[in-house]
PDB file of C-alpha atoms in Angstrom:
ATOM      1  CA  UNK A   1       0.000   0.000   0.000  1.00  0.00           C
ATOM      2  CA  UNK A   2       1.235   3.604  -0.643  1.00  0.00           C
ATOM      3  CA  UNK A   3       1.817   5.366   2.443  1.00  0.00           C
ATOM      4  CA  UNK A   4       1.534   9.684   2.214  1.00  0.00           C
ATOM      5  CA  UNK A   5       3.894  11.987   4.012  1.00  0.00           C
ATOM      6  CA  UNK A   6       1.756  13.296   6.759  1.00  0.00           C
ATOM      7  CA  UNK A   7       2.870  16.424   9.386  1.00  0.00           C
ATOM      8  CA  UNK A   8       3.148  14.900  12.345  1.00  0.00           C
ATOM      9  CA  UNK A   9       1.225  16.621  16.093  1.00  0.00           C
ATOM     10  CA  UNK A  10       1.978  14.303  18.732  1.00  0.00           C
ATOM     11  CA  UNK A  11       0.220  14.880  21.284  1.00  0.00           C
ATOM     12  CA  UNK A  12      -2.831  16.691  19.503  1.00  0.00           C
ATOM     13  CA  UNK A  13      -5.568  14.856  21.182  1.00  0.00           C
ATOM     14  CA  UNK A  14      -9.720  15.099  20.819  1.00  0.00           C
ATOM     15  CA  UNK A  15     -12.163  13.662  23.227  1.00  0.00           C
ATOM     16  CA  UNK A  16     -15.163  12.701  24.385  1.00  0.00           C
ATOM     17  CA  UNK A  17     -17.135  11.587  27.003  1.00  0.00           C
ATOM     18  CA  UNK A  18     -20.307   9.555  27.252  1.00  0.00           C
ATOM     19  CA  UNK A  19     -22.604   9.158  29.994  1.00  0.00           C
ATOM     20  CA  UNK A  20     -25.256   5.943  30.179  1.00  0.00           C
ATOM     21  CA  UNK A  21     -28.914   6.684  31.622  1.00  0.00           C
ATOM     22  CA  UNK A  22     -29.800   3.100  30.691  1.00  0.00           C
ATOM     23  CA  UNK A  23     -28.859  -0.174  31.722  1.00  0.00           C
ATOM     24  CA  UNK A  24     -25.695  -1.032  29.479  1.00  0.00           C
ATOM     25  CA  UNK A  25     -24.452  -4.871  29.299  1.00  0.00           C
ATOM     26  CA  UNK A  26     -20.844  -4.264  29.232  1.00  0.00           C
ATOM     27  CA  UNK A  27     -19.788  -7.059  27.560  1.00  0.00           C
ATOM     28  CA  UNK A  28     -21.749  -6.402  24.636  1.00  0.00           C
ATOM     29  CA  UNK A  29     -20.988  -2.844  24.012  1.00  0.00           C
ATOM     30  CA  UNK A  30     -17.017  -4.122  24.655  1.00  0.00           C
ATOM     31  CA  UNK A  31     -17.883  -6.333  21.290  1.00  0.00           C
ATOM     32  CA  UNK A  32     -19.527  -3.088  19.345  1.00  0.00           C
ATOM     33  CA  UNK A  33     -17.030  -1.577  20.471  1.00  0.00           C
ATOM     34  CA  UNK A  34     -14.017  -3.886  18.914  1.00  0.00           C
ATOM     35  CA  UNK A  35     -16.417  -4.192  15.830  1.00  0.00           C
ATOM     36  CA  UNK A  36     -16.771  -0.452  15.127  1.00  0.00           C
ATOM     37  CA  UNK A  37     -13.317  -0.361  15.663  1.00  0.00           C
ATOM     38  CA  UNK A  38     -12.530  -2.554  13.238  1.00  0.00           C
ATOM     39  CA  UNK A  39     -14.522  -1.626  10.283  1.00  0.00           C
ATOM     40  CA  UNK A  40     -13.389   1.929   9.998  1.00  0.00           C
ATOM     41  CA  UNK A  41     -10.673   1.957   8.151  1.00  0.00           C
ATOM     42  CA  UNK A  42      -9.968   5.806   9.462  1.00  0.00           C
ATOM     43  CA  UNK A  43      -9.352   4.943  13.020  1.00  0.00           C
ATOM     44  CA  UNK A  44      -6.516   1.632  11.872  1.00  0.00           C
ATOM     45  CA  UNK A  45      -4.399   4.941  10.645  1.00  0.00           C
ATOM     46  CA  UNK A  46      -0.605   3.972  11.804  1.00  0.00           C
ATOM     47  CA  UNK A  47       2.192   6.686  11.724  1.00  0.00           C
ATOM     48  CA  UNK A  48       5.326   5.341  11.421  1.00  0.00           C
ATOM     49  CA  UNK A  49       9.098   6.944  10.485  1.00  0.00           C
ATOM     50  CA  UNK A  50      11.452   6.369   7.068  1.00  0.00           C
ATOM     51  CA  UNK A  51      14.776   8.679   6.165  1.00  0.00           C
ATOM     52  CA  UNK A  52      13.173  11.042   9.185  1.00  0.00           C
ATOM     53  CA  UNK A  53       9.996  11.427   7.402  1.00  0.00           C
ATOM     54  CA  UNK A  54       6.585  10.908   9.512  1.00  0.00           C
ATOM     55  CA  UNK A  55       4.613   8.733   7.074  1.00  0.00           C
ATOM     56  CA  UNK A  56       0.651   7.060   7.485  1.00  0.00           C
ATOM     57  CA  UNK A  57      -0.604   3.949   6.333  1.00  0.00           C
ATOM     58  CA  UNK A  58      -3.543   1.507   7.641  1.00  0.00           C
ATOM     59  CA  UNK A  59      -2.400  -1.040   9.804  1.00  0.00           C
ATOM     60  CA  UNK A  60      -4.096  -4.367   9.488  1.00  0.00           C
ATOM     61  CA  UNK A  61      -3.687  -5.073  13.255  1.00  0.00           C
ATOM     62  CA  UNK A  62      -6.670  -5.747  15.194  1.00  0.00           C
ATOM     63  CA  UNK A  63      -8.235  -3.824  17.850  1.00  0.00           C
ATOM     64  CA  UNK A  64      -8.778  -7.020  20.358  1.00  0.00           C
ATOM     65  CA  UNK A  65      -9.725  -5.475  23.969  1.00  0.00           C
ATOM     66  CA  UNK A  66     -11.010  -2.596  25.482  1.00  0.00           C
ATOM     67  CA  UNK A  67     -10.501  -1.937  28.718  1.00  0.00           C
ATOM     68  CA  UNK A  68     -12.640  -1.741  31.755  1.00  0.00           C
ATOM     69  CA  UNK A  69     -12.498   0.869  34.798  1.00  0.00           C
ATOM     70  CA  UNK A  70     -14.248   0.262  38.004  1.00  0.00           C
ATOM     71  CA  UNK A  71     -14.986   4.120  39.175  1.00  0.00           C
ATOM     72  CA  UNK A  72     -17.820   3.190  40.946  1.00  0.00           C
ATOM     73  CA  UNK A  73     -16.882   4.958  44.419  1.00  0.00           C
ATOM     74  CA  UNK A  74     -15.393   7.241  43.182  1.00  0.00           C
ATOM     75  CA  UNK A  75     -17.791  11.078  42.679  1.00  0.00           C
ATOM     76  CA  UNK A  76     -18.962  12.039  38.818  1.00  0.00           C
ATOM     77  CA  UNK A  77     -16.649  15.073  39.356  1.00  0.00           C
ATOM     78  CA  UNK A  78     -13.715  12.777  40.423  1.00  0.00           C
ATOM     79  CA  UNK A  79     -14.589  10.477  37.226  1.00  0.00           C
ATOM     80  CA  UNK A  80     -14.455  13.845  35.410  1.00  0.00           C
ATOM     81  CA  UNK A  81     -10.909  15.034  36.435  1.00  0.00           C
ATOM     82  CA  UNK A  82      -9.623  11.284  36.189  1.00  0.00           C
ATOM     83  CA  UNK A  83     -10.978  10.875  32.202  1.00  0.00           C
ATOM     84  CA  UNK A  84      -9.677  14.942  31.348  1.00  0.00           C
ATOM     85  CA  UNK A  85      -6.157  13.486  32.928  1.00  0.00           C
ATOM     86  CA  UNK A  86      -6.476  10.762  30.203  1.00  0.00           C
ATOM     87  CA  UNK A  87      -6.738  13.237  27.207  1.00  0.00           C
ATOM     88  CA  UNK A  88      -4.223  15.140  28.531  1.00  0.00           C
ATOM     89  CA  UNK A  89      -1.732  12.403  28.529  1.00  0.00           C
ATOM     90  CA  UNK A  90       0.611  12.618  25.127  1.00  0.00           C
ATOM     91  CA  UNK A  91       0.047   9.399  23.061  1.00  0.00           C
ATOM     92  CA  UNK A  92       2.808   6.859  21.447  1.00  0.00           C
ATOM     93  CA  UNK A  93       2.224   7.769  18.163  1.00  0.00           C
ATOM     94  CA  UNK A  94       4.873   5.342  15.993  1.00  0.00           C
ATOM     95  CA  UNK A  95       3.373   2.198  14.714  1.00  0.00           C
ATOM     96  CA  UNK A  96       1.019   1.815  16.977  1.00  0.00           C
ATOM     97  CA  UNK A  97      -3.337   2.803  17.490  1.00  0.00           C
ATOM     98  CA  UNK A  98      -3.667   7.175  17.795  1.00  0.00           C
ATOM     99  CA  UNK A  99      -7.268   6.031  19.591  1.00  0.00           C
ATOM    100  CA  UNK A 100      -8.133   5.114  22.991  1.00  0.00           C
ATOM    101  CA  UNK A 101     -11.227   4.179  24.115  1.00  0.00           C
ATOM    102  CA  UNK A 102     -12.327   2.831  27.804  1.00  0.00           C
ATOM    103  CA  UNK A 103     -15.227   1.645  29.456  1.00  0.00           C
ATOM    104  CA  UNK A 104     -16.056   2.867  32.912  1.00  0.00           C
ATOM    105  CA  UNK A 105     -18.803   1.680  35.909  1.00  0.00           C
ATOM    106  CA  UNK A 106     -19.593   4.804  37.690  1.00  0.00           C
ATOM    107  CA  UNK A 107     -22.347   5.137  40.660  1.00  0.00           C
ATOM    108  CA  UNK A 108     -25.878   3.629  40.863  1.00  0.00           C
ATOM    109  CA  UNK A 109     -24.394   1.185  38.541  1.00  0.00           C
ATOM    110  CA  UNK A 110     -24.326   3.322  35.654  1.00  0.00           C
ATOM    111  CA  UNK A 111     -21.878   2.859  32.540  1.00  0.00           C
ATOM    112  CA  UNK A 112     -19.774   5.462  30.885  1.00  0.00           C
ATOM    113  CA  UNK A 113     -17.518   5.755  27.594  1.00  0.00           C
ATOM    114  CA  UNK A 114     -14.684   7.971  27.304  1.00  0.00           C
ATOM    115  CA  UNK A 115     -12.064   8.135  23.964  1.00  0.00           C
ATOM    116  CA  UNK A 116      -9.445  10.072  23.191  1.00  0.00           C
ATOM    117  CA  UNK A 117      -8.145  10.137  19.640  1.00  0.00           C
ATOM    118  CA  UNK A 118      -5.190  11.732  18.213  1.00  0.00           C
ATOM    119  CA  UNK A 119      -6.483  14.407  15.993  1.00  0.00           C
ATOM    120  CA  UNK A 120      -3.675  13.356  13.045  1.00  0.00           C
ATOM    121  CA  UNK A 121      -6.171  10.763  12.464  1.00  0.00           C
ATOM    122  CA  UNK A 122      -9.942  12.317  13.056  1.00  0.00           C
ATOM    123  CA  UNK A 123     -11.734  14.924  13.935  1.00  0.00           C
ATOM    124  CA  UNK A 124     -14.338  15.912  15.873  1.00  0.00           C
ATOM    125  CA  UNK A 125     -16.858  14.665  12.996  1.00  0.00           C
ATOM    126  CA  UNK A 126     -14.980  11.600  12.744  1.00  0.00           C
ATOM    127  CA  UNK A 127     -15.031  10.831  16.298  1.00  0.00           C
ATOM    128  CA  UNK A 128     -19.315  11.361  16.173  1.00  0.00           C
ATOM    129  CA  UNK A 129     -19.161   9.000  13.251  1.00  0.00           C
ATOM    130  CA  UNK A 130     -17.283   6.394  15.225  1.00  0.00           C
ATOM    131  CA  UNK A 131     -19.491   6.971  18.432  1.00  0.00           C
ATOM    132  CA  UNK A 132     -22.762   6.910  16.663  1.00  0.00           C
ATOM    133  CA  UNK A 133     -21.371   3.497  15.012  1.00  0.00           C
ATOM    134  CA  UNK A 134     -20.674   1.845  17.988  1.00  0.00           C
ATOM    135  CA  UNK A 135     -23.803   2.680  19.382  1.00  0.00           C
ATOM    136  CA  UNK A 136     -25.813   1.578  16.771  1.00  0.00           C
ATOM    137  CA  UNK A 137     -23.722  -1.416  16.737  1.00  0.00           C
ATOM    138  CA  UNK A 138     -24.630  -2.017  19.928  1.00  0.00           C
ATOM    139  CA  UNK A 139     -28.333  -2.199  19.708  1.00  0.00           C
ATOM    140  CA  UNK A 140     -28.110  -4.577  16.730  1.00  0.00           C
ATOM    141  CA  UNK A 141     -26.643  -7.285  18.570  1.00  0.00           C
ATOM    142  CA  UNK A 142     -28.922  -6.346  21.826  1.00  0.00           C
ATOM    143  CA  UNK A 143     -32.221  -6.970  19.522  1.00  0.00           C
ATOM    144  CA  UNK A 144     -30.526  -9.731  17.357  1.00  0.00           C
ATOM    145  CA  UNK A 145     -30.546  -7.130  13.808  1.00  0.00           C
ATOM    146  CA  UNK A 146     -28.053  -7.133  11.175  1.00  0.00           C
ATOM    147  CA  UNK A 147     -25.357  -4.609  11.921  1.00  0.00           C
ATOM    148  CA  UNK A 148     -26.008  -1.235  10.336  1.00  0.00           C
ATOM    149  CA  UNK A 149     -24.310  -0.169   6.862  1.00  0.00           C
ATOM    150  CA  UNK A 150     -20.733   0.481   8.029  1.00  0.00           C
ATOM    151  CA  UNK A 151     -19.278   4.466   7.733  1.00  0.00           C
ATOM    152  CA  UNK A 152     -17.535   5.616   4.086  1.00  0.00           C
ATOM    153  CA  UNK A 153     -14.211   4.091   3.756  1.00  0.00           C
ATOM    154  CA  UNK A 154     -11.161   6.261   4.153  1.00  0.00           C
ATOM    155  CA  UNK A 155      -9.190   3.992   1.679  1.00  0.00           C
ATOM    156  CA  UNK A 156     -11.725   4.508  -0.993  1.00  0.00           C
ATOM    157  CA  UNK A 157     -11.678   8.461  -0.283  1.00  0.00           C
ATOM    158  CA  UNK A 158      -7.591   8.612  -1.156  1.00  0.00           C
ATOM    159  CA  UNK A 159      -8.051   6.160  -4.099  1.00  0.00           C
ATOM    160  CA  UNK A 160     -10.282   8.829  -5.758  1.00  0.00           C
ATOM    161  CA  UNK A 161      -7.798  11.255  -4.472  1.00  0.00           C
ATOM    162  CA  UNK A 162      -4.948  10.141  -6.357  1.00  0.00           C
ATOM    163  CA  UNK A 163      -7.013   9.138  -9.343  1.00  0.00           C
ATOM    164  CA  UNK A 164      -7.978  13.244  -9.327  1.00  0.00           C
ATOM    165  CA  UNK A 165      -4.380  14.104  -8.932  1.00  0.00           C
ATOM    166  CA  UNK A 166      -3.378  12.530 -12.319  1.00  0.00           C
ATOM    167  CA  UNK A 167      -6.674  13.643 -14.161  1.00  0.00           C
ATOM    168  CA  UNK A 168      -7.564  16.684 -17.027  1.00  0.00           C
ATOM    169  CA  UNK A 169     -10.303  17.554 -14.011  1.00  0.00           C
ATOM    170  CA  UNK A 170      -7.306  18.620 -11.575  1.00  0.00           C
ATOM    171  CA  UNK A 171      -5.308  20.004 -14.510  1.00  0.00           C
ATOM    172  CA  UNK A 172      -8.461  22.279 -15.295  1.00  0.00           C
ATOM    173  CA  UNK A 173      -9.135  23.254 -11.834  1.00  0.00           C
ATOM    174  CA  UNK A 174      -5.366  24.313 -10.958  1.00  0.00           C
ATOM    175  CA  UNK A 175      -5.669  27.195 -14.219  1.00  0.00           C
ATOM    176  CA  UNK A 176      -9.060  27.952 -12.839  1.00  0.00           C
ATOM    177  CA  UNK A 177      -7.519  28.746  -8.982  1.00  0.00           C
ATOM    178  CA  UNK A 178      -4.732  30.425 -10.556  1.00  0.00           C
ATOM    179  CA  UNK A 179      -7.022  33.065 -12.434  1.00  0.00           C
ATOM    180  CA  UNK A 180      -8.792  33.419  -9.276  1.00  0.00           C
ATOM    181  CA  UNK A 181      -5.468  34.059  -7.249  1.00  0.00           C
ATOM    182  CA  UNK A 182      -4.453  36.246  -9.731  1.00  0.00           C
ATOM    183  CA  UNK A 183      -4.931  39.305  -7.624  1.00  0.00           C
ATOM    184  CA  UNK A 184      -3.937  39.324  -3.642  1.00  0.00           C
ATOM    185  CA  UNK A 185      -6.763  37.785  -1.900  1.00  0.00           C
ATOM    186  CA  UNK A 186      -7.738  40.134   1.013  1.00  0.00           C
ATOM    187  CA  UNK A 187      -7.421  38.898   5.013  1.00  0.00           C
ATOM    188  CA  UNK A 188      -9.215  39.099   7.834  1.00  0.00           C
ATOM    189  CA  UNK A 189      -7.884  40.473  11.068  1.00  0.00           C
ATOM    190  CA  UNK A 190      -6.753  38.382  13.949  1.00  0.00           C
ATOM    191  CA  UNK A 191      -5.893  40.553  16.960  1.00  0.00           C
ATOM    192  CA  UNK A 192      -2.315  39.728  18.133  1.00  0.00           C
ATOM    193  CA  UNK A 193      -2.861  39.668  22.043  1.00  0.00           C
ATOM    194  CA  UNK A 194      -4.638  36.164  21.384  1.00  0.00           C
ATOM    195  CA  UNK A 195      -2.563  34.386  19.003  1.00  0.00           C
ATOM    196  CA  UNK A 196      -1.035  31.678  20.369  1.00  0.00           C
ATOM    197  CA  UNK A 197      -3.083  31.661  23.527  1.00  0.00           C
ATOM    198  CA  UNK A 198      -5.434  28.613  24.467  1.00  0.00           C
ATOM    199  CA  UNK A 199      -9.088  28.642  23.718  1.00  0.00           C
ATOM    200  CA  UNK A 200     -10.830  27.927  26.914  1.00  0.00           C
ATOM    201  CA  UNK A 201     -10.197  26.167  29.508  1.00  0.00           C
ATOM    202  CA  UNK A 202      -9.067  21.847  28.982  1.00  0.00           C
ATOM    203  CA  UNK A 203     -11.964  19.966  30.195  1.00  0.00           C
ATOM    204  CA  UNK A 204     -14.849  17.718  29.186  1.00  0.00           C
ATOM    205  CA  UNK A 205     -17.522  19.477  31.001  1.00  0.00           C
ATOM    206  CA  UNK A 206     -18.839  21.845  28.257  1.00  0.00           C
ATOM    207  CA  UNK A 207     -22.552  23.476  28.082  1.00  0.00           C
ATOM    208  CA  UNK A 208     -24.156  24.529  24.888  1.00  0.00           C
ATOM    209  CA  UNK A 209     -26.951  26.670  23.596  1.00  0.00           C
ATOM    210  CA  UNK A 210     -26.585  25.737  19.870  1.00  0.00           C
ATOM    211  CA  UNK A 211     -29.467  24.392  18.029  1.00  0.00           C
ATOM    212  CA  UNK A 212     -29.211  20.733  16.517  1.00  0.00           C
ATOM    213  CA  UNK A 213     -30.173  20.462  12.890  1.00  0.00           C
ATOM    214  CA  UNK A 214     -30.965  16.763  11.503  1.00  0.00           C
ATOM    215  CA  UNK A 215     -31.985  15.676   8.209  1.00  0.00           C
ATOM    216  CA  UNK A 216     -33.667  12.826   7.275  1.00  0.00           C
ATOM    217  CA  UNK A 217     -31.492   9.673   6.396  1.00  0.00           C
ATOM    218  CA  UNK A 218     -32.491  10.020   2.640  1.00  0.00           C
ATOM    219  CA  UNK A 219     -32.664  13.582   2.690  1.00  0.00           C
ATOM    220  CA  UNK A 220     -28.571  13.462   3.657  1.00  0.00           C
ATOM    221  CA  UNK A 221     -28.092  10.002   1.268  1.00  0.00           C
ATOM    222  CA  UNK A 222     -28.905  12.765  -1.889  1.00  0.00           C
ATOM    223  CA  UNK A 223     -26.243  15.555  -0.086  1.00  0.00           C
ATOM    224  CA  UNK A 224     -23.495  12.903   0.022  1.00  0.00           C
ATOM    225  CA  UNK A 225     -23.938  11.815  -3.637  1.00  0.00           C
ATOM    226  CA  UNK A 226     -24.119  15.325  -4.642  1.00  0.00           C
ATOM    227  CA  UNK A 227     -21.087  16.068  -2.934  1.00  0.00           C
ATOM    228  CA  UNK A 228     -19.416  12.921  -3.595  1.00  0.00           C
ATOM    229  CA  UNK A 229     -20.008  13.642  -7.502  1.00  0.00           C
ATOM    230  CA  UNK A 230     -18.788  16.975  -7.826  1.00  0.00           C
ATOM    231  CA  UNK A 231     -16.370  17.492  -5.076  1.00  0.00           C
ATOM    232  CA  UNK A 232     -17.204  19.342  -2.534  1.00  0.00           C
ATOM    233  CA  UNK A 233     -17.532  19.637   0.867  1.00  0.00           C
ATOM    234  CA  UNK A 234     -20.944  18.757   2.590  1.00  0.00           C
ATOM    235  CA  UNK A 235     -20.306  21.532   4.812  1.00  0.00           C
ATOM    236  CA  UNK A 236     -19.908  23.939   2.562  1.00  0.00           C
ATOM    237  CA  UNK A 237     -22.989  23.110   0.826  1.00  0.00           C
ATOM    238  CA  UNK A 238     -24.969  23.265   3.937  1.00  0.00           C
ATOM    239  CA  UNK A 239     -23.463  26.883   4.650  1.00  0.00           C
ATOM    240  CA  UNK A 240     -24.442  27.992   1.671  1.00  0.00           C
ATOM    241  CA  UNK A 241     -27.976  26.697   2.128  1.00  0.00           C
ATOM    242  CA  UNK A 242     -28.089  28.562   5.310  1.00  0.00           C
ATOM    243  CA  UNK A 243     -26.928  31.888   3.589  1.00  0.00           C
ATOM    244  CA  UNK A 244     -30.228  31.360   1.579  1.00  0.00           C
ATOM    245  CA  UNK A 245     -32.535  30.262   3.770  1.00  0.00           C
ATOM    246  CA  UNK A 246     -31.810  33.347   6.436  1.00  0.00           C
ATOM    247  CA  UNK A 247     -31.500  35.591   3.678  1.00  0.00           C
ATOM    248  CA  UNK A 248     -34.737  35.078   2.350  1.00  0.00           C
ATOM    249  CA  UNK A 249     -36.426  35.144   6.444  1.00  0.00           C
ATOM    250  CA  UNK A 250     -34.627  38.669   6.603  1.00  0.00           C
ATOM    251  CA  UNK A 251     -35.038  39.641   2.905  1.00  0.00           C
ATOM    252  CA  UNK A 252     -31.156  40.969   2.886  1.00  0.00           C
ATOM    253  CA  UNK A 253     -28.352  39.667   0.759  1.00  0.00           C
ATOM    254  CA  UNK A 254     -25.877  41.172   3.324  1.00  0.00           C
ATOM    255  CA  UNK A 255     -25.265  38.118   6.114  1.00  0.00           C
ATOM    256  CA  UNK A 256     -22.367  36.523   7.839  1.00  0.00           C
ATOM    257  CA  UNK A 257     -22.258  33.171   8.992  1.00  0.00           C
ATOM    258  CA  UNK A 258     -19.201  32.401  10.798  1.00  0.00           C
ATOM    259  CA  UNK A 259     -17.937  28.937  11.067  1.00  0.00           C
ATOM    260  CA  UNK A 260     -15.355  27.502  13.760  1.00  0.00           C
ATOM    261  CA  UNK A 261     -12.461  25.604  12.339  1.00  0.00           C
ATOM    262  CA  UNK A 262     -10.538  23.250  14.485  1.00  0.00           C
ATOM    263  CA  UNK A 263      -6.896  23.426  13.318  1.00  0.00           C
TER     264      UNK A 263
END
């Protein structure tokens, strides 16, 4: 397989944390676990190190355990401080798994999930995908269901990249940015007393007042093939349909949408 030079962050990591309200039989979700795991390809992403280049490629070792914490006397906000000290902790990163994922029994014989992924090899996205996987996973095997159509495959994703870099399409598209470039692009200010400085504080514990927006599973099917076809992001697609769904409530053209970045 061809491995790609990558940039290497350490200790970059992304986490989450998820809290059971329901009875949860832990050896089950250990196995949805291991399965979800398993079948995307994204989170098998090995870094390893030739002529002092930091290079990826997917490992076709097996995720075979996950481990199992008993936090059961121990307070939520204890369990809390002990899971932020995990994704704090700077992973191995050569030739070995960039994820981490643990069970945990906490009080009144409750379950919880935390993982911590190096963010070389997902994002916050792809950590949702994996968790929403697993989960779903989960309650196949629980009501005896066939397991749920796996997530897109990375693999396939770079073997349409490098297809694109050796095609007309790419050759067309390069004059096209270059026409657009032609002229200095103008910047946005940052302010220079917070560059550099961390957002926020580290912790888990975070409260939001953003509003959820879900599509049905067809409805988002159609977006993905749309995408998929002519190359774009999904994201962008869906800011754009925002731009002209508030602009028609206000009757304005003038709007800003901002949208955070995680870099």
């Amino acid at each position: 397989m061809k491995k790609v030079k990558l940039k290497c962050c350490k200790n970059w990591n992304i986490c989450t944390s998820l809290w059971f309200k329901e009875d949860i039989d832990i050896d089950l979700l250990k196995k949805a676990l291991l399965i979800s795991l398993n079948r995307i390809d994204a989170l098998n992403i090995h870094l390893t190190e030739i002529n002092k280049n930091i290079k990826q490629y997917l490992s076709d070792e097996k995720y075979r355990d996950i481990e199992v914490l008993d936090y059961s006397d121990k307070s939520i906000e204890e369990i809390k401080q002990e899971f932020n000290k995990r994704a704090c902790v700077e992973m191995k990163w050569k030739d070995c798994n960039l994820i981490d994922v643990v069970i945990a029994k906490v009080p009144e014989n409750r379950v919880a999930l935390c993982v911590v992924v190096n963010h070389v090899i997902a994002d916050a996205w792809g950590l949702t995908v994996f968790m929403k996987d697993a989960l779903e996973v989960y309650l196949s095997l629980r009501e005896g269901k066939d397991l749920p159509e796996k997530p897109a495959s990375f693999l396939k994703v770079i073997e349409e990249e490098l297809k694109y870099t050796d095609s007309q399409k790419m050759k067309d598209d390069e004059e096209y940015w270059k026409s657009v470039f032609d002229e200095a692009p103008s910047y946005s200010s940052v302010n220079r007393k917070n560059v550099g400085k961390k957002y926020g504080r580290i912790s888990l514990d975070f409260t939001s007042t953003a509003k959820i927006i879900t599509l049905p599973k067809e409805e988002v099917q159609v977006v993905n093939d749309y995408c998929k076809k002519n190359r774009i992001s999904p994201q962008v697609l869906f800011i754009l349909a925002m731009y002209c769904y508030l602009s028609m409530l206000n009757n304005k053209d003038e709007l800003l949408i901002n949208n955070a970045l995680s870099i």
